[in-house]
Coordinates of C-alpha atoms and ligand atoms in Angstrom, one line a residue:
M1 CA -27.2 23.4 -80.4
K2 CA -30.9 24.1 -80.1
K3 CA -32.2 24.3 -76.5
V4 CA -34.9 21.8 -75.9
I5 CA -37.6 20.9 -73.5
I6 CA -38.2 17.1 -73.1
R7 CA -41.3 15.7 -71.6
K8 CA -41.4 12.1 -72.4
T9 CA -38.9 9.4 -71.4
E10 CA -38.6 8.1 -75.0
E11 CA -37.5 11.6 -76.1
I12 CA -34.6 11.5 -73.7
E13 CA -33.0 8.6 -75.5
N14 CA -33.5 10.3 -78.9
W15 CA -31.9 13.5 -77.6
R16 CA -29.0 11.6 -76.2
K17 CA -28.3 9.8 -79.5
N18 CA -28.3 13.1 -81.4
I19 CA -26.1 15.3 -79.2
N20 CA -22.7 13.7 -79.7
S21 CA -21.6 14.9 -76.3
E22 CA -21.4 13.8 -72.7
I23 CA -24.0 15.0 -70.2
N24 CA -23.9 16.9 -67.0
F25 CA -27.1 16.2 -65.1
I26 CA -28.7 18.5 -62.6
P27 CA -31.9 17.0 -61.0
T28 CA -34.3 19.4 -59.2
M29 CA -37.8 19.6 -57.9
G30 CA -38.3 23.1 -59.4
N31 CA -39.0 26.5 -57.9
L32 CA -35.4 27.2 -58.7
H33 CA -33.3 29.7 -56.7
N34 CA -29.7 30.7 -56.6
G35 CA -28.7 27.3 -55.1
H36 CA -30.0 25.6 -58.3
I37 CA -28.5 28.4 -60.5
K38 CA -25.1 27.7 -58.9
L39 CA -25.4 24.0 -59.7
I40 CA -26.3 24.7 -63.3
S41 CA -23.6 27.4 -63.8
T42 CA -20.9 25.2 -62.1
A43 CA -21.8 22.4 -64.5
K44 CA -21.6 24.8 -67.4
N45 CA -18.1 26.2 -66.4
D46 CA -16.7 22.8 -65.4
N47 CA -16.4 21.3 -68.9
S48 CA -17.9 21.3 -72.4
N49 CA -20.6 18.7 -71.8
L50 CA -24.2 19.5 -72.4
N51 CA -26.3 20.3 -69.3
L52 CA -29.6 18.7 -68.7
V53 CA -31.7 20.1 -65.8
S54 CA -34.7 17.9 -64.7
I55 CA -37.7 19.3 -62.9
F56 CA -39.7 16.6 -61.2
I57 CA -41.5 16.7 -57.9
N58 CA -41.0 13.2 -56.7
P59 CA -44.0 12.0 -54.8
L60 CA -42.1 9.1 -53.2
Q61 CA -40.0 11.6 -51.2
F62 CA -43.0 13.0 -49.4
D63 CA -44.3 11.4 -46.3
N64 CA -46.9 14.1 -45.9
K65 CA -49.6 14.5 -48.6
L66 CA -50.2 18.2 -47.7
D67 CA -46.5 19.0 -48.0
L68 CA -46.5 17.4 -51.5
E69 CA -49.7 19.4 -52.6
N70 CA -48.2 22.7 -51.2
Y71 CA -44.8 22.2 -52.8
P72 CA -44.2 25.4 -54.8
K73 CA -44.6 25.0 -58.6
T74 CA -43.2 27.7 -60.8
I75 CA -42.5 25.9 -64.0
D76 CA -42.5 28.8 -66.5
N77 CA -40.0 30.7 -64.5
D78 CA -37.9 27.6 -63.9
I79 CA -37.6 27.1 -67.6
K80 CA -36.4 30.7 -68.1
I81 CA -34.0 30.5 -65.2
S82 CA -32.5 27.1 -66.4
F83 CA -31.9 28.2 -70.0
S84 CA -30.5 31.6 -69.1
N85 CA -28.0 30.0 -66.7
G86 CA -26.5 27.3 -68.9
A87 CA -29.0 24.5 -69.3
D88 CA -29.1 23.0 -72.9
A89 CA -32.1 20.8 -72.2
I90 CA -34.8 20.6 -69.6
F91 CA -36.5 17.3 -68.7
I92 CA -40.0 17.8 -67.3
P93 CA -41.6 14.3 -67.0
S94 CA -44.9 13.5 -65.5
N95 CA -45.5 11.0 -62.7
E96 CA -46.7 8.5 -65.3
D97 CA -43.5 8.9 -67.2
I98 CA -41.3 8.2 -64.2
Y99 CA -43.5 5.6 -62.6
P100 CA -45.6 4.0 -65.4
P101 CA -48.3 2.1 -63.6
N102 CA -47.7 -1.3 -65.3
N103 CA -44.1 -1.1 -65.8
K104 CA -42.6 -3.9 -63.8
N105 CA -39.1 -2.7 -64.7
I106 CA -39.2 0.2 -62.2
K107 CA -36.9 -0.7 -59.3
F108 CA -38.1 0.6 -55.9
L109 CA -34.9 1.0 -54.0
K110 CA -34.0 1.1 -50.3
A111 CA -31.4 3.5 -49.0
P112 CA -28.7 2.0 -46.9
I113 CA -29.8 1.8 -43.3
E114 CA -26.6 3.1 -41.8
L115 CA -26.9 6.4 -43.7
S116 CA -30.7 6.8 -43.9
S117 CA -31.7 6.1 -40.3
A118 CA -29.8 9.1 -38.9
L119 CA -30.7 12.8 -39.0
C120 CA -33.6 13.5 -41.5
G121 CA -34.3 9.7 -41.8
L122 CA -35.5 9.6 -38.2
N123 CA -38.7 11.5 -38.9
R124 CA -39.0 11.1 -42.7
I125 CA -39.7 7.4 -43.1
G126 CA -39.1 6.3 -46.6
H127 CA -37.9 9.7 -47.8
F128 CA -34.4 8.5 -48.8
D129 CA -35.8 5.3 -50.4
G130 CA -37.8 7.7 -52.6
V131 CA -34.7 9.8 -53.4
C132 CA -32.7 6.6 -54.4
T133 CA -35.5 5.3 -56.5
V134 CA -36.1 8.4 -58.5
I135 CA -32.4 9.2 -59.0
Y136 CA -31.6 5.7 -60.1
R137 CA -34.5 5.9 -62.6
L138 CA -33.3 9.3 -63.9
L139 CA -29.7 8.2 -64.1
N140 CA -30.6 5.1 -66.2
L141 CA -32.6 7.4 -68.6
V142 CA -30.1 10.2 -68.8
K143 CA -26.9 8.3 -68.5
P144 CA -24.9 11.3 -67.6
K145 CA -21.1 11.6 -67.2
N146 CA -21.5 13.9 -64.2
L147 CA -24.2 14.4 -61.6
Y148 CA -24.4 17.7 -59.8
L149 CA -25.7 17.9 -56.3
G150 CA -25.8 20.4 -53.5
E151 CA -24.0 20.0 -50.1
K152 CA -27.0 21.6 -48.6
D153 CA -28.6 18.2 -48.6
W154 CA -25.5 16.5 -47.2
Q155 CA -27.2 13.3 -46.1
Q156 CA -28.8 12.9 -49.5
L157 CA -25.4 13.5 -51.1
L158 CA -23.9 10.7 -49.0
I159 CA -26.7 8.4 -49.8
L160 CA -26.4 9.0 -53.5
K161 CA -22.7 8.6 -53.5
N162 CA -23.4 5.2 -51.9
L163 CA -26.0 4.4 -54.5
V164 CA -23.6 5.1 -57.3
Q165 CA -21.0 2.9 -55.7
R166 CA -23.4 0.1 -54.9
K167 CA -25.0 0.0 -58.3
K168 CA -21.5 0.5 -60.0
L169 CA -22.9 3.3 -62.0
N170 CA -20.5 5.1 -64.3
V171 CA -21.2 8.7 -63.2
A172 CA -19.0 11.1 -61.3
I173 CA -20.7 13.1 -58.5
K174 CA -19.8 16.8 -58.2
S175 CA -21.0 18.9 -55.4
I176 CA -21.3 22.5 -54.6
P177 CA -21.3 24.3 -51.2
T178 CA -24.6 25.3 -49.6
Q179 CA -25.8 28.7 -51.1
R180 CA -27.2 31.1 -48.6
D181 CA -29.7 33.9 -48.8
F182 CA -28.7 37.5 -47.9
D183 CA -29.5 36.9 -44.2
G184 CA -27.5 33.7 -43.9
I185 CA -30.2 31.0 -44.2
P186 CA -29.8 28.2 -46.7
L187 CA -31.7 28.8 -49.9
S188 CA -34.5 26.4 -50.2
S189 CA -37.6 26.0 -52.4
R190 CA -39.7 25.8 -49.3
N191 CA -38.6 29.2 -47.9
V192 CA -41.5 30.8 -49.7
H193 CA -43.8 29.3 -47.1
L194 CA -42.0 31.1 -44.3
S195 CA -43.7 33.9 -42.3
K196 CA -41.6 36.8 -41.1
N197 CA -41.4 35.4 -37.7
E198 CA -40.4 31.9 -38.9
R199 CA -37.7 33.4 -41.0
R200 CA -36.4 35.2 -38.0
L201 CA -36.3 31.9 -36.1
I202 CA -34.4 30.0 -38.8
R203 CA -32.0 33.0 -39.1
F204 CA -31.2 32.6 -35.4
F205 CA -30.7 28.8 -35.9
S206 CA -28.3 29.2 -38.8
S207 CA -26.4 31.9 -37.0
E208 CA -26.1 29.7 -33.9
L209 CA -24.6 26.9 -36.1
L210 CA -22.1 29.4 -37.6
E211 CA -21.2 30.6 -34.1
A212 CA -20.6 27.0 -33.0
K213 CA -18.3 26.6 -35.9
K214 CA -16.2 29.6 -34.9
T215 CA -16.1 28.6 -31.3
F216 CA -15.0 25.0 -32.4
E217 CA -12.1 26.5 -34.3
H218 CA -10.7 28.1 -31.1
K219 CA -11.7 25.6 -28.4
K220 CA -11.8 22.3 -30.6
K221 CA -14.8 21.4 -28.6
I222 CA -18.6 21.7 -28.9
N223 CA -21.3 21.9 -26.3
L224 CA -24.5 20.6 -27.9
K225 CA -26.6 21.1 -24.7
E226 CA -25.7 24.8 -24.6
I227 CA -26.8 25.3 -28.2
I228 CA -30.0 23.4 -27.7
K229 CA -30.8 25.5 -24.6
K230 CA -30.2 28.7 -26.6
L231 CA -32.5 27.5 -29.3
S232 CA -35.2 26.3 -27.0
E233 CA -35.2 29.7 -25.2
K234 CA -36.2 31.3 -28.6
K235 CA -39.0 28.7 -28.7
I236 CA -37.4 27.0 -31.7
S237 CA -38.8 23.5 -32.2
I238 CA -35.7 21.3 -32.8
E239 CA -36.2 18.0 -34.6
Y240 CA -32.6 17.0 -34.1
L241 CA -29.2 18.6 -33.6
E242 CA -26.3 16.2 -33.9
H243 CA -22.5 16.2 -34.0
L244 CA -21.4 13.4 -36.4
H245 CA -18.7 12.0 -38.5
P246 CA -19.2 13.6 -41.9
H247 CA -19.1 10.4 -43.9
T248 CA -20.4 7.6 -41.7
L249 CA -23.0 9.8 -39.8
Q250 CA -21.9 8.0 -36.7
K251 CA -21.2 10.0 -33.5
A252 CA -18.2 12.3 -34.0
R253 CA -15.0 11.0 -32.4
L254 CA -12.4 13.0 -30.6
E255 CA -9.8 12.2 -33.3
D256 CA -12.1 13.4 -36.3
N257 CA -10.5 16.4 -37.7
I258 CA -13.6 17.3 -39.7
S259 CA -17.0 16.7 -38.2
L260 CA -20.6 17.6 -39.1
L261 CA -22.9 19.7 -36.9
A262 CA -26.4 19.1 -38.5
G263 CA -29.8 20.2 -37.4
A264 CA -33.5 20.4 -38.4
I265 CA -36.0 22.7 -37.0
R266 CA -39.8 23.0 -37.5
C267 CA -41.2 26.4 -38.3
G268 CA -45.0 26.1 -38.5
E269 CA -45.6 23.6 -41.4
T270 CA -42.1 24.0 -42.8
R271 CA -39.2 21.8 -41.8
L272 CA -35.8 23.3 -42.4
I273 CA -32.3 21.8 -42.3
D274 CA -29.0 23.4 -41.9
H275 CA -25.4 22.3 -41.0
V276 CA -21.9 23.4 -40.7
F277 CA -18.6 21.5 -40.9
L278 CA -16.4 21.8 -37.8
M279 CA -12.7 21.7 -38.4
K280 CA -9.8 21.4 -36.1
R281 CA -7.4 22.3 -38.9
R282 CA -7.6 22.7 -42.6
P283 CA -7.1 19.4 -44.7
I284 CA -3.8 17.8 -45.4
I285 CA -2.9 15.7 -48.4
A286 CA 0.0 13.3 -48.1
I287 CA 1.6 12.1 -51.3
D288 CA 4.3 9.4 -51.0
G289 CA 5.9 7.2 -53.6
P290 CA 9.1 6.1 -55.2
A291 CA 11.5 8.3 -57.2
G292 CA 10.4 9.0 -60.7
S293 CA 6.7 8.6 -60.1
G294 CA 6.0 12.2 -60.9
K295 CA 5.3 13.2 -57.2
S296 CA 6.8 16.7 -57.2
T297 CA 5.2 17.9 -60.4
V298 CA 1.8 16.5 -59.5
T299 CA 2.0 17.8 -56.0
K300 CA 2.9 21.3 -57.1
L301 CA -0.1 21.4 -59.5
I302 CA -2.4 20.1 -56.8
A303 CA -1.3 22.8 -54.4
K304 CA -1.9 25.5 -57.0
K305 CA -5.3 24.2 -58.0
L306 CA -6.6 23.6 -54.5
K307 CA -4.9 26.7 -53.1
L308 CA -2.9 24.7 -50.6
L309 CA 0.6 25.2 -49.4
Y310 CA 3.1 22.9 -51.2
L311 CA 5.2 21.5 -48.3
D312 CA 8.3 20.5 -50.2
T313 CA 10.0 18.4 -47.7
G314 CA 12.9 17.7 -50.0
A315 CA 13.6 21.5 -50.1
M316 CA 13.8 21.4 -46.3
Y317 CA 16.4 18.7 -46.4
R318 CA 18.3 20.6 -49.0
A319 CA 18.0 23.9 -47.1
L320 CA 19.5 22.3 -44.0
S321 CA 22.3 20.8 -46.1
W322 CA 23.0 24.3 -47.5
L323 CA 23.3 25.7 -44.0
M324 CA 25.5 22.9 -42.8
I325 CA 27.9 23.6 -45.7
K326 CA 27.7 27.5 -45.2
D327 CA 28.4 27.3 -41.5
S328 CA 30.8 24.3 -41.8
I329 CA 28.7 22.2 -39.4
D330 CA 30.2 18.8 -39.0
Y331 CA 27.2 16.5 -39.6
K332 CA 29.1 13.5 -38.5
K333 CA 29.0 14.8 -34.9
E334 CA 25.3 13.8 -34.6
K335 CA 25.1 14.3 -30.9
K336 CA 25.9 18.1 -31.2
L337 CA 23.4 18.6 -34.0
Q338 CA 20.4 18.8 -31.6
N339 CA 21.9 21.9 -30.0
I340 CA 22.6 23.6 -33.4
F341 CA 19.0 22.8 -34.6
K342 CA 17.5 24.8 -31.8
D343 CA 18.3 28.0 -33.6
I344 CA 17.2 27.0 -37.0
S345 CA 14.0 28.1 -38.7
I346 CA 12.8 27.0 -42.1
V347 CA 9.8 28.7 -43.7
F348 CA 8.1 28.7 -47.1
K349 CA 6.7 32.0 -48.5
S350 CA 4.9 32.7 -51.7
N351 CA 6.7 35.0 -54.1
T352 CA 5.5 37.4 -56.7
N353 CA 5.7 34.8 -59.5
E354 CA 3.0 32.7 -57.7
K355 CA 5.8 30.3 -56.8
Q356 CA 7.2 29.5 -53.4
D357 CA 10.5 30.4 -51.8
V358 CA 12.2 28.6 -49.1
Y359 CA 14.0 30.5 -46.3
I360 CA 16.4 29.1 -43.8
N361 CA 17.3 31.5 -40.9
N362 CA 15.9 34.3 -43.1
Y363 CA 18.2 33.5 -46.2
C364 CA 16.2 32.8 -49.3
V365 CA 17.8 29.7 -50.7
T366 CA 15.3 28.6 -53.3
E367 CA 17.8 28.6 -56.2
E368 CA 21.0 27.7 -54.4
I369 CA 19.7 24.5 -52.9
R370 CA 19.3 23.0 -56.4
S371 CA 23.1 23.1 -57.0
Q372 CA 25.1 20.0 -57.8
Q373 CA 27.0 20.5 -54.5
I374 CA 23.8 20.2 -52.5
S375 CA 22.4 17.3 -54.5
S376 CA 25.6 15.3 -53.8
I377 CA 25.3 15.7 -50.1
V378 CA 21.6 15.9 -49.3
S379 CA 20.9 12.1 -49.3
K380 CA 23.6 11.5 -46.8
I381 CA 22.4 14.3 -44.5
S382 CA 18.8 13.2 -44.8
S383 CA 19.6 9.7 -43.6
L384 CA 20.9 11.1 -40.2
K385 CA 18.6 10.2 -37.3
E386 CA 18.9 13.7 -35.7
V387 CA 18.2 15.5 -38.9
R388 CA 15.2 13.4 -39.7
K389 CA 13.8 13.9 -36.2
F390 CA 14.3 17.7 -36.4
L391 CA 12.7 18.1 -39.8
V392 CA 9.8 15.8 -39.2
E393 CA 9.0 18.0 -36.1
E394 CA 9.3 21.2 -38.2
Q395 CA 7.1 19.7 -40.8
R396 CA 4.5 18.9 -38.2
K397 CA 4.7 22.5 -36.9
I398 CA 4.1 23.8 -40.4
G399 CA 1.1 21.4 -40.7
E400 CA -0.4 22.3 -37.3
S401 CA -3.1 24.5 -39.0
G402 CA -3.3 22.2 -42.1
G403 CA -4.1 23.5 -45.6
L404 CA -1.2 21.8 -47.3
V405 CA -0.1 19.1 -49.6
A406 CA 3.2 17.3 -48.8
E407 CA 5.2 14.8 -50.8
G408 CA 7.9 12.5 -49.8
R409 CA 8.5 8.9 -48.7
D410 CA 7.1 8.9 -45.2
I411 CA 4.5 11.6 -45.1
G412 CA 1.4 9.5 -44.7
T413 CA 3.1 7.0 -42.4
T414 CA 5.3 9.3 -40.1
V415 CA 4.9 12.9 -40.7
F416 CA 1.1 13.3 -41.1
P417 CA -0.5 10.0 -40.1
N418 CA -3.9 11.9 -39.7
A419 CA -3.8 13.4 -43.2
E420 CA -7.4 13.4 -44.7
L421 CA -6.1 12.0 -48.0
K422 CA -3.1 9.8 -48.5
I423 CA -1.9 8.9 -51.9
F424 CA 0.7 6.4 -52.9
L425 CA 1.9 7.6 -56.3
T426 CA 3.7 5.0 -58.3
A427 CA 4.5 3.8 -61.8
S428 CA 6.1 0.6 -63.2
I429 CA 9.9 0.5 -63.4
N430 CA 9.5 0.3 -67.1
E431 CA 7.5 3.6 -67.2
R432 CA 9.8 5.4 -64.8
A433 CA 12.8 4.4 -66.8
K434 CA 11.2 5.6 -70.0
R435 CA 10.3 8.9 -68.4
R436 CA 13.8 9.5 -67.2
K437 CA 15.2 8.6 -70.6
S438 CA 12.9 11.1 -72.3
D439 CA 13.6 13.9 -69.8
K440 CA 15.6 16.4 -71.7
N441 CA 16.9 18.1 -68.5
S442 CA 18.2 14.8 -67.1
K443 CA 21.8 13.8 -67.9
D444 CA 20.6 10.2 -67.7
S445 CA 18.7 10.7 -70.9
Q446 CA 21.9 11.0 -73.0
E447 CA 24.3 8.9 -71.0
I448 CA 22.5 5.8 -69.8
D449 CA 20.7 3.1 -71.8
L450 CA 17.1 2.0 -70.9
H451 CA 18.2 -1.4 -69.4
T452 CA 20.7 0.2 -67.1
L453 CA 18.3 2.9 -66.0
K454 CA 15.8 0.2 -65.1
E455 CA 18.4 -1.6 -62.9
L456 CA 19.3 1.7 -61.2
I457 CA 15.7 2.4 -60.4
K458 CA 15.2 -1.1 -59.0
K459 CA 18.3 -0.5 -56.8
R460 CA 17.1 2.8 -55.6
D461 CA 13.6 1.4 -54.8
F462 CA 15.2 -1.4 -52.7
E463 CA 17.4 1.1 -50.8
D464 CA 14.5 3.5 -50.2
S465 CA 12.2 0.8 -48.9
N466 CA 14.8 -1.0 -46.8
R467 CA 16.7 1.8 -45.1
E468 CA 16.5 2.0 -41.3
I469 CA 15.2 5.4 -40.9
S470 CA 11.8 6.4 -42.5
P471 CA 11.8 3.9 -45.3
L472 CA 9.4 4.3 -48.2
M473 CA 6.1 2.7 -47.2
K474 CA 2.6 2.8 -48.3
A475 CA 0.3 3.7 -45.4
N476 CA -2.5 1.2 -44.8
D477 CA -5.2 3.8 -45.6
A478 CA -3.3 5.2 -48.7
I479 CA -4.9 5.0 -52.1
E480 CA -2.5 3.7 -54.7
V481 CA -2.5 5.7 -57.9
I482 CA -0.6 4.0 -60.7
T483 CA 0.4 6.6 -63.3
D484 CA 1.4 4.3 -66.2
G485 CA -0.2 5.7 -69.4
Y486 CA -1.7 8.7 -67.8
S487 CA -0.7 12.3 -68.5
I488 CA 0.3 14.6 -65.5
N489 CA -3.0 16.5 -65.8
E490 CA -5.1 13.2 -65.7
V491 CA -3.2 12.2 -62.5
V492 CA -3.8 15.6 -60.9
D493 CA -7.5 15.5 -61.8
K494 CA -7.8 12.0 -60.4
I495 CA -6.2 13.1 -57.0
I496 CA -8.4 16.2 -57.0
D497 CA -11.5 14.0 -57.5
L498 CA -10.4 11.8 -54.6
Y499 CA -9.9 14.9 -52.4
N500 CA -13.4 16.3 -53.4
E501 CA -14.9 12.9 -52.5
K502 CA -13.5 13.2 -49.0
I503 CA -13.6 16.9 -48.3
P504 CA -16.8 19.0 -48.5
K505 CA -16.4 22.0 -50.8
E506 CA -18.1 23.9 -48.0
I507 CA -15.2 23.9 -45.6
E508 CA -13.5 26.8 -47.5
I509 CA -16.5 29.0 -46.8
N510 CA -17.1 31.4 -43.8
Ligands
AMP601 P1 -34.3 20.3 -54.8 O1 -34.9 21.1 -56.0 O2 -34.6 20.8 -53.5 O3 -34.5 18.8 -55.0 O4 -32.7 20.4 -55.1 C1 -32.1 20.1 -56.2 C2 -30.6 20.2 -56.1 O5 -30.2 21.5 -55.7 C3 -30.0 19.2 -55.0 O6 -28.8 18.7 -55.4 C4 -29.9 20.2 -53.8 O7 -28.9 19.7 -52.9 C5 -29.4 21.5 -54.5 N1 -29.7 22.6 -53.7 C6 -30.9 23.0 -53.2 N2 -30.8 24.1 -52.4 C7 -29.5 24.4 -52.4 C8 -28.7 25.4 -51.8 N3 -29.2 26.4 -51.0 N4 -27.3 25.4 -52.0 C9 -26.7 24.4 -52.7 N5 -27.4 23.5 -53.3 C10 -28.8 23.4 -53.2

């Protein structure tokens, strides 16, 4: 496909009609640097859509005429950079194209006050209204499948996510972590205006934020006053420094596992922003749902794709059952179990096949716990109060530092009620019965007819939902994902999208 430069809004529509492909859209204001390049190359590597980069300095975003006039313009170089990093088309409209003087159809939008009055909105009146107006206009022209944005402008990202939701636009937002220069400061088109001394100041500011992040990881606390004092001692002019909830931009609460420390400083004429995410532990995904909903397959794939530990709670119940048989522990004497459990340790370790082994008291039992003997006893053992109590505690210990995805029946309600993402994975009884019938590895597929399978599933659902200890329950804040008609990969992608909506990409960095 020929690479094209489009300058008129009418040409966009023609291009769209001719390409026969979905579009990834990367809006920019030009003077492209490695942050923009990362956006373009991420879009290129994500899928086979065509990539459209726009370069438009939106006057509505500027509250200061001088800032607008001085905004760096490097269009020839931007064209080269875009094409050589994966752009298929570049849209370079003029002011008149985006805001035709007599076109009454242009909608001037307002950003939501809750998100736009904090942080940068405090001093940049109308800035986010301008961002919403131009992006809404561009999205209506380009009609992309995906919109690529940088987490560097986190507040802008939240406001645009809100815009897409509010206007019910059919576009997925994908974000990339903040890209930094060799000395740690966020790459920004405005950095070219910095003097040596100003650059030194912003370097100090960025390194202080990073230091705060590290301290927070140990102490789980932050001292804003101390950071402000240190910055002031260097004569850094702080516009704001705030510790906030990363999605609502309200003051961070004690119980927030991930929070945002964001600041803006003024260096001469240039205003620079930077932020870090503070995290008490790495994220946790809880996946609950009835038998046959595809939980374990989906959970394993998610763990692999997101590089999280797969906390196979079922394997823990099986491992304990294995030990009870091996050591002839009489599980009916529930009172005595507490004492026995004191000396038991269960751990998961990755093996050389990129899979996970489960160890109980240093025995690797991955294979053995799948035997028929264990299958026949595990549900009895897992219904014992003492067993449940012991293993829930063990699961929480494994989850202390986070970084895992767990599946079961009571993960989101009992084991990890503070999980960042809770999924209730389900499918209709019809669908689950059909899946079991077509499962070549299942004995059911040959021996039981569809109608009986449905009755068995109904009975199991009822028992699971009504048992006394840890019944199957959807947590209030869980998102229900109904898998009827979707492939495993589609379900995995859907859950990863939900994860990415909640968790900044950036948390894995530094
Ligand atoms: P701009 O050209 O400043 O309007 O930015 C265009 C897009 O690039 C926005 O989605 C920005 O968030 C993103 N971007 C700019 N700088 C960076 C950076 N240093 N790291 C990641 N994304 C960035």
